[in-house]
mmCIF file of C-alpha atoms in Angstrom:
data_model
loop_
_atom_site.group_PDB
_atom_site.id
_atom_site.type_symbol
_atom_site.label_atom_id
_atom_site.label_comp_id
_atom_site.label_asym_id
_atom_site.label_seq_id
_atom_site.Cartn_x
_atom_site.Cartn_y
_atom_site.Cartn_z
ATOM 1 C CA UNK Z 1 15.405 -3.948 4.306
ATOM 2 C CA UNK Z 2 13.126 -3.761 6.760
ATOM 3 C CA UNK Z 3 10.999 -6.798 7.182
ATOM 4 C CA UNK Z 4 6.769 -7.299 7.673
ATOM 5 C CA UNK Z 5 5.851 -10.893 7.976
ATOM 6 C CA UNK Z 6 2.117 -12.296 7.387
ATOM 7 C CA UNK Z 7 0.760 -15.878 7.125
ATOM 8 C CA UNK Z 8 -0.379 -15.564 3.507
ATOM 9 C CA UNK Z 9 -3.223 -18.122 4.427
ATOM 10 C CA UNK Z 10 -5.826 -18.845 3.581
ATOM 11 C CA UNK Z 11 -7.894 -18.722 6.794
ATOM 12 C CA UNK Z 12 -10.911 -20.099 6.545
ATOM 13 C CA UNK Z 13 -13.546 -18.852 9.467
ATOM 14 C CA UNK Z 14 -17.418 -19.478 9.508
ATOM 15 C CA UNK Z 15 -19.584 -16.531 9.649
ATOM 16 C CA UNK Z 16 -20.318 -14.597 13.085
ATOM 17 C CA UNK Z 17 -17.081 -15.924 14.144
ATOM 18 C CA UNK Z 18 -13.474 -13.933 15.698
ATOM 19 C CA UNK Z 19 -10.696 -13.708 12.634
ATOM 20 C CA UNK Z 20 -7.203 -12.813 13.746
ATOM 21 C CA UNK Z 21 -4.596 -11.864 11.701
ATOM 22 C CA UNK Z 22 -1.122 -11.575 12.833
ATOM 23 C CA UNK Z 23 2.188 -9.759 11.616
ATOM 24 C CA UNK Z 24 5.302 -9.377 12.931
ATOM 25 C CA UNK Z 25 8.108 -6.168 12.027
ATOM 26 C CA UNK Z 26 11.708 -6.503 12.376
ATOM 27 C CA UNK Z 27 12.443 -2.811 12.910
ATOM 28 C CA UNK Z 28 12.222 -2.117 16.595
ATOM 29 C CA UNK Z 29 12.475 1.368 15.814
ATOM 30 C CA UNK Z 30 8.880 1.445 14.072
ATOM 31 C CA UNK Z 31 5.845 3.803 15.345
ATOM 32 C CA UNK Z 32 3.459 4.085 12.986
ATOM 33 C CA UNK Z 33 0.956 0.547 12.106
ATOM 34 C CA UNK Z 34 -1.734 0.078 9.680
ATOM 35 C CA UNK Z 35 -3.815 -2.445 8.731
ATOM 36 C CA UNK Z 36 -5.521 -2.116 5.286
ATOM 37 C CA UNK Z 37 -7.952 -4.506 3.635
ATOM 38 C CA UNK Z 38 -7.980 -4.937 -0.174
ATOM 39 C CA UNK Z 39 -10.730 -7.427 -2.701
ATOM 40 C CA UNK Z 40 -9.538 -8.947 -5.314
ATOM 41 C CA UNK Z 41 -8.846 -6.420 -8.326
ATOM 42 C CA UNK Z 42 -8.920 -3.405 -6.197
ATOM 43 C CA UNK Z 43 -6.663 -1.199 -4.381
ATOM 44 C CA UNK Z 44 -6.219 -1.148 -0.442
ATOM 45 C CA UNK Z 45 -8.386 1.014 1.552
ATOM 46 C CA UNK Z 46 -7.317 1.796 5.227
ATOM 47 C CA UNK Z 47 -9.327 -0.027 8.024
ATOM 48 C CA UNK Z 48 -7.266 0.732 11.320
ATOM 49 C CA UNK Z 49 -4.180 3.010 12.445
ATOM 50 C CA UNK Z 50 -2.649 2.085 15.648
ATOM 51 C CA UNK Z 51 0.236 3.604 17.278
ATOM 52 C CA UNK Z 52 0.604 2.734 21.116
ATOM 53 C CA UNK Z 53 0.858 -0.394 22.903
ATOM 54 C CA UNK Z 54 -2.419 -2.155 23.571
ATOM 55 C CA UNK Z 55 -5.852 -2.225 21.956
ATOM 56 C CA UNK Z 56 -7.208 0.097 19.773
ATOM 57 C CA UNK Z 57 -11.575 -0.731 18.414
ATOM 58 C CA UNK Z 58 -13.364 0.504 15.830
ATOM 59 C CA UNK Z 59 -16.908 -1.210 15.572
ATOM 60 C CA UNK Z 60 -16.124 -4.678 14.928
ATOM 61 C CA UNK Z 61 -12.278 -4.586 14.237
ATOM 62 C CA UNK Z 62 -10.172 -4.145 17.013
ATOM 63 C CA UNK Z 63 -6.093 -3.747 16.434
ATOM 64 C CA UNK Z 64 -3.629 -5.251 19.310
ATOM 65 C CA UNK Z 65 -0.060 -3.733 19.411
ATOM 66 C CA UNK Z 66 2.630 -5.172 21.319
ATOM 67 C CA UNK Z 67 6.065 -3.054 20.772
ATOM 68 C CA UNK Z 68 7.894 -5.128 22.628
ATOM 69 C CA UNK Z 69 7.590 -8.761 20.850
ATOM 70 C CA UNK Z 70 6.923 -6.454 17.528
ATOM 71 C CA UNK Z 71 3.628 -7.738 16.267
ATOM 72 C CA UNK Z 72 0.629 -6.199 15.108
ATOM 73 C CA UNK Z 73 -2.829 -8.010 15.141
ATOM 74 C CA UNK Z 74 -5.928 -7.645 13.573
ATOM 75 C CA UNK Z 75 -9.122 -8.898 15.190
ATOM 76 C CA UNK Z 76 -12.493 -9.272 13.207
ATOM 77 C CA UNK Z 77 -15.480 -9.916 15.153
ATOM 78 C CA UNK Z 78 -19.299 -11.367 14.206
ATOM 79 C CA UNK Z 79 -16.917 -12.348 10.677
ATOM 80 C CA UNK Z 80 -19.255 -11.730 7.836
ATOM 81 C CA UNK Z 81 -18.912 -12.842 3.944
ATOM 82 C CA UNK Z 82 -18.231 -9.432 2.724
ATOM 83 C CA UNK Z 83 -14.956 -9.093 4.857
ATOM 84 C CA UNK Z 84 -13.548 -12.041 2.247
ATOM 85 C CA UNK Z 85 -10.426 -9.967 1.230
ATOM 86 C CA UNK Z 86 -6.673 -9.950 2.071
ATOM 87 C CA UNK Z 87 -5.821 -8.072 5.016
ATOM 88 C CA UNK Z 88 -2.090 -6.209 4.591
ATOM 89 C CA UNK Z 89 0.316 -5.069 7.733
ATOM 90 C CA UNK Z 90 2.048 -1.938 6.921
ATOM 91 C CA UNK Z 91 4.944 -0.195 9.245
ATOM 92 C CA UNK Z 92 6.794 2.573 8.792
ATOM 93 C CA UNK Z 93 9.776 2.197 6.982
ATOM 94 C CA UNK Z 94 13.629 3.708 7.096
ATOM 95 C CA UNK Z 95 12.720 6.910 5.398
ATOM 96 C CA UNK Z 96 9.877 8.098 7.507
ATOM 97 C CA UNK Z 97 8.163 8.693 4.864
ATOM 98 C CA UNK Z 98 7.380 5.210 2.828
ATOM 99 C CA UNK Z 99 5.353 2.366 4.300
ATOM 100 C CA UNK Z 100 6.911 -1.299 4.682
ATOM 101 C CA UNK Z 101 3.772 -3.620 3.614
ATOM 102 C CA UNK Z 102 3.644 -7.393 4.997
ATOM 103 C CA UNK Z 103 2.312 -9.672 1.321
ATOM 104 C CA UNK Z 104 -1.105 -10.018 2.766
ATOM 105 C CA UNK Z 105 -3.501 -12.637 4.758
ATOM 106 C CA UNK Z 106 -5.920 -13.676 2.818
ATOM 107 C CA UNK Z 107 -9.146 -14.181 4.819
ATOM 108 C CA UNK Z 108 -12.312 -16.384 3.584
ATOM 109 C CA UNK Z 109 -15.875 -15.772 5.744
ATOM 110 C CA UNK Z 110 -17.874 -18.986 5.070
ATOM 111 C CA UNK Z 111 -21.442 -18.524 5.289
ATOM 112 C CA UNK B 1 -13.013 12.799 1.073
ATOM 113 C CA UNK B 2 -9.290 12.160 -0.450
ATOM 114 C CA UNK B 3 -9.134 11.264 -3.931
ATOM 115 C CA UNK B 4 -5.961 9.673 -5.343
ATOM 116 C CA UNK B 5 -6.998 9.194 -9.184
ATOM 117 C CA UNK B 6 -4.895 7.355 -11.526
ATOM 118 C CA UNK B 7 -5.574 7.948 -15.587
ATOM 119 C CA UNK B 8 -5.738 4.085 -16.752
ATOM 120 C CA UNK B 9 -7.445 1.270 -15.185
ATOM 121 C CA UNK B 10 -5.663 -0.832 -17.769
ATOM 122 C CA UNK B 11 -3.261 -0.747 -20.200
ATOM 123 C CA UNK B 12 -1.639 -2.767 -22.765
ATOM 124 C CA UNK B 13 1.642 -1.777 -24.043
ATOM 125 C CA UNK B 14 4.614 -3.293 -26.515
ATOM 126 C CA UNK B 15 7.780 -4.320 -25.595
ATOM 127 C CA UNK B 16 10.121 -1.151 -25.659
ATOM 128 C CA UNK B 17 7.185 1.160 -25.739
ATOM 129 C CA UNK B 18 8.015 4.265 -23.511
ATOM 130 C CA UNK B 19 4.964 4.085 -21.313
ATOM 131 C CA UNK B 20 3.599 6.779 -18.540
ATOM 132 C CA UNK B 21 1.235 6.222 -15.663
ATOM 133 C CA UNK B 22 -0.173 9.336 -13.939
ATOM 134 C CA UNK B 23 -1.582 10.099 -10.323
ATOM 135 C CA UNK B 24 -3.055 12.927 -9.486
ATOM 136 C CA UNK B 25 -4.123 13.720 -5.782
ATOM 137 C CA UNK B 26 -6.872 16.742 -4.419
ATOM 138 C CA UNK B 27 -5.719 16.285 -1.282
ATOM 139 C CA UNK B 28 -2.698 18.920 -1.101
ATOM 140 C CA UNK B 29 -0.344 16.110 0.129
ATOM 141 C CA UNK B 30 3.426 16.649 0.376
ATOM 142 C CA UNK B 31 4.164 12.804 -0.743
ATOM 143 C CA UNK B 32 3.340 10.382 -3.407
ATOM 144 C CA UNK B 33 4.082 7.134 -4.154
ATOM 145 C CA UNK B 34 4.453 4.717 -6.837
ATOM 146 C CA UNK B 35 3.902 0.800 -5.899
ATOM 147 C CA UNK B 36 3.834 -2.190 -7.791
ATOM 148 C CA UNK B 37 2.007 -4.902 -6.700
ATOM 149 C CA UNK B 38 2.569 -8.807 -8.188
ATOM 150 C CA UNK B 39 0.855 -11.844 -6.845
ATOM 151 C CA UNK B 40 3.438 -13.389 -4.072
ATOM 152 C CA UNK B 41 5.843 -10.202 -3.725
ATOM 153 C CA UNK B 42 3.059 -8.155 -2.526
ATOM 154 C CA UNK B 43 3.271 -4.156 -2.333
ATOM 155 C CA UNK B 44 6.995 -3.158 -3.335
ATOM 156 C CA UNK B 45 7.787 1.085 -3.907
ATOM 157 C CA UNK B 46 9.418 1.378 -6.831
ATOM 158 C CA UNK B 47 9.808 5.353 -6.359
ATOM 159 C CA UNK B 48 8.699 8.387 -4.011
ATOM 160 C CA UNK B 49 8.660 12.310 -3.381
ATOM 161 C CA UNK B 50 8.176 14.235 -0.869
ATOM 162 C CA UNK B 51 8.268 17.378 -2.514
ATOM 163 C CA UNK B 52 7.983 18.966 -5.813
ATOM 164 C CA UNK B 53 11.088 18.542 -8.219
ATOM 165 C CA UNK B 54 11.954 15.975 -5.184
ATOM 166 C CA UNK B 55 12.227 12.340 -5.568
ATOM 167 C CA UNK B 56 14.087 9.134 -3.631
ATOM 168 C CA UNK B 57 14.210 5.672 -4.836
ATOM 169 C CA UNK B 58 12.333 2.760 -3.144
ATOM 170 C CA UNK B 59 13.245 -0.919 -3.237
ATOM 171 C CA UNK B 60 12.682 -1.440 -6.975
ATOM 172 C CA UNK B 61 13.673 1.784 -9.256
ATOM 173 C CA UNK B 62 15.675 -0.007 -11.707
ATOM 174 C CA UNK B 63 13.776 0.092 -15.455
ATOM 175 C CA UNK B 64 11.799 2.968 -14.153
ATOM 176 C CA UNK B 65 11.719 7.085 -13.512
ATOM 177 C CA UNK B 66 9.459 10.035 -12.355
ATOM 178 C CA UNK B 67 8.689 12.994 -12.810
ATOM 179 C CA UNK B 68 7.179 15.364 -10.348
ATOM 180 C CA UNK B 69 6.314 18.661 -11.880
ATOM 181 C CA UNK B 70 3.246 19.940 -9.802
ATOM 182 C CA UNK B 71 2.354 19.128 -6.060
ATOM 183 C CA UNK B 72 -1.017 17.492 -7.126
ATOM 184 C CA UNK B 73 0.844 15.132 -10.521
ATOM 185 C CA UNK B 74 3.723 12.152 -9.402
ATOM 186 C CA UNK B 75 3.983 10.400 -13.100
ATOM 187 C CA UNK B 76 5.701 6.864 -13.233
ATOM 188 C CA UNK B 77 7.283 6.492 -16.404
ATOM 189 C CA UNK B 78 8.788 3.428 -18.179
ATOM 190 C CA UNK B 79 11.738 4.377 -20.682
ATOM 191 C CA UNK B 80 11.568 0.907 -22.313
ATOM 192 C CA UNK B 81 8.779 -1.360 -21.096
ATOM 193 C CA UNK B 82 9.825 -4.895 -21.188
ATOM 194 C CA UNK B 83 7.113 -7.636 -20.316
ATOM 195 C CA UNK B 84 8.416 -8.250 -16.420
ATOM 196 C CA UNK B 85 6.804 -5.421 -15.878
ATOM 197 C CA UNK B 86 3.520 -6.365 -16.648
ATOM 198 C CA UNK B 87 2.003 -5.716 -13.017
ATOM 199 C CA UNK B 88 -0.218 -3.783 -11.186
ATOM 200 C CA UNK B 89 0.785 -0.160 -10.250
ATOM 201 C CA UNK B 90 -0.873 1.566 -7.854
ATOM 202 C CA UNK B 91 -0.243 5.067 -6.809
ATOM 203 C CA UNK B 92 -0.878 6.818 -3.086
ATOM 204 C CA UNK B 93 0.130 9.687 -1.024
ATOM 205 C CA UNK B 94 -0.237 11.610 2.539
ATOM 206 C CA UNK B 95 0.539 14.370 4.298
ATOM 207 C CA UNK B 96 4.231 15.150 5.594
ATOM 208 C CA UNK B 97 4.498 15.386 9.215
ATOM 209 C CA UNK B 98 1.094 13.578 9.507
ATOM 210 C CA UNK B 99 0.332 9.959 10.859
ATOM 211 C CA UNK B 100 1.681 8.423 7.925
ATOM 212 C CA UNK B 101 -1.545 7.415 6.518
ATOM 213 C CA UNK B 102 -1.674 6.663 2.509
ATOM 214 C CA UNK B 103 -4.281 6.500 0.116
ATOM 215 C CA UNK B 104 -4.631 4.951 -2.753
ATOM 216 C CA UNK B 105 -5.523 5.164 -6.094
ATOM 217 C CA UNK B 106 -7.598 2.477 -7.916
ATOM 218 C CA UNK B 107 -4.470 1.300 -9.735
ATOM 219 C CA UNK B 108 -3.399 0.488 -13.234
ATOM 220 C CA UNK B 109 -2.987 -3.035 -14.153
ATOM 221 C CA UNK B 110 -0.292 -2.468 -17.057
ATOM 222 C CA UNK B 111 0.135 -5.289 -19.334
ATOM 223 C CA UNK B 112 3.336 -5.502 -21.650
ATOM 224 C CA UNK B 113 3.327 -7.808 -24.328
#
């Protein structure tokens, strides 16, 4: 079994601040990264893809990859209230097909 | 826009009730998935396929089957529900080949009792 590790948190930031999330993946053999956000009750909705080494932004998320110490970040700037949700780290898993999801960070934006 | 639309929002079922959850995707998408989701274990696949008639087991299959008639339909079935199953299911697919991305349905929060 291939493993995704989050901090479950919560972390706390104030509004307009930087949020990072972290996970880390046990298969080195993993290409494909995803970061998805979901609120409470509702299913996850895809926020950022990345699949090189390095930085990849989109408005005010910006996803770090580092292959070689296997993690995956996630970093959320000008936080605001509405991005209160748990963040999960997905990899691809062993059959190419399925995704291996991390349990989730969940992330509180206090006004 | 993909749409991944499951039939229930919510069920409630009896214990050893034979119980089915649907998923249907507009999306033309080679693979579907069936998740469940329970507070602390996070997202776990219970089954997949990649194709239709097709079908591999995730991490969790035991206590459950599918059925995979039609590209567009993955159905989740539960021979005999029993109440650790009570969870949320959620349902998602993608294209083969692709980046891997899935989508997801709203989900079904299934209640046995």
């Amino acid at each position: 079994q291939k493993e995704v590790e989050q901090n479950s948190g919560p972390l706390s930031v104030p509004e307009g601040a930087i949020a990072s999330l972290n996970c880390t993946y046990s298969d080195r053999g993993s290409q494909s990264f995803f970061w998805y956000r979901q609120y409470s009750g509702k299913s996850p909705e895809l926020i950022m893809s990345i699949y090189s080494n390095g930085d990849k932004e989109d408005g005010r998320f910006t996803a770090q990859l580092n292959k070689a110490s296997q993690y995956v970040s996630l970093l959320i700037r000008d936080s605001q209230p509405s991005d209160s949700a748990t963040y999960l780290c997905a990899v691809n898993g062993d059959s190419g097909y399925a995704l291996n999801f991390g349990k989730g960070t969940s992330l509180l934006v206090t006004p | 826009d993909v749409k991944v639309t499951q039939s229930s929002r919510y069920l409630v079922k009896r214990t050893g009730e034979k119980v089915f959850l649907e998923c249907v995707q507009d999306m033309d998408h080679e693979n579907m998935f069936w998740y469940r989701q329970d507070p602390g274990l996070g997202l776990r696949l219970i089954y997949f396929s990649y194709d239709v008639k097709m079908k591999e087991k995730g991490d969790i299959p035991e206590g459950y089957s599918v059925s995979r008639e039609k590209k567009e339909r993955f159905s989740l079935i539960l021979e005999s529900a029993s109440t650790n199953q009570t969870s949320m299911y959620l349902c998602a697919s993608n294209l083969q080949g692709g980046v891997n991305i899935q989508y997801f349905g709203a989900g079904t929060r299934l209640s046995v009792l």
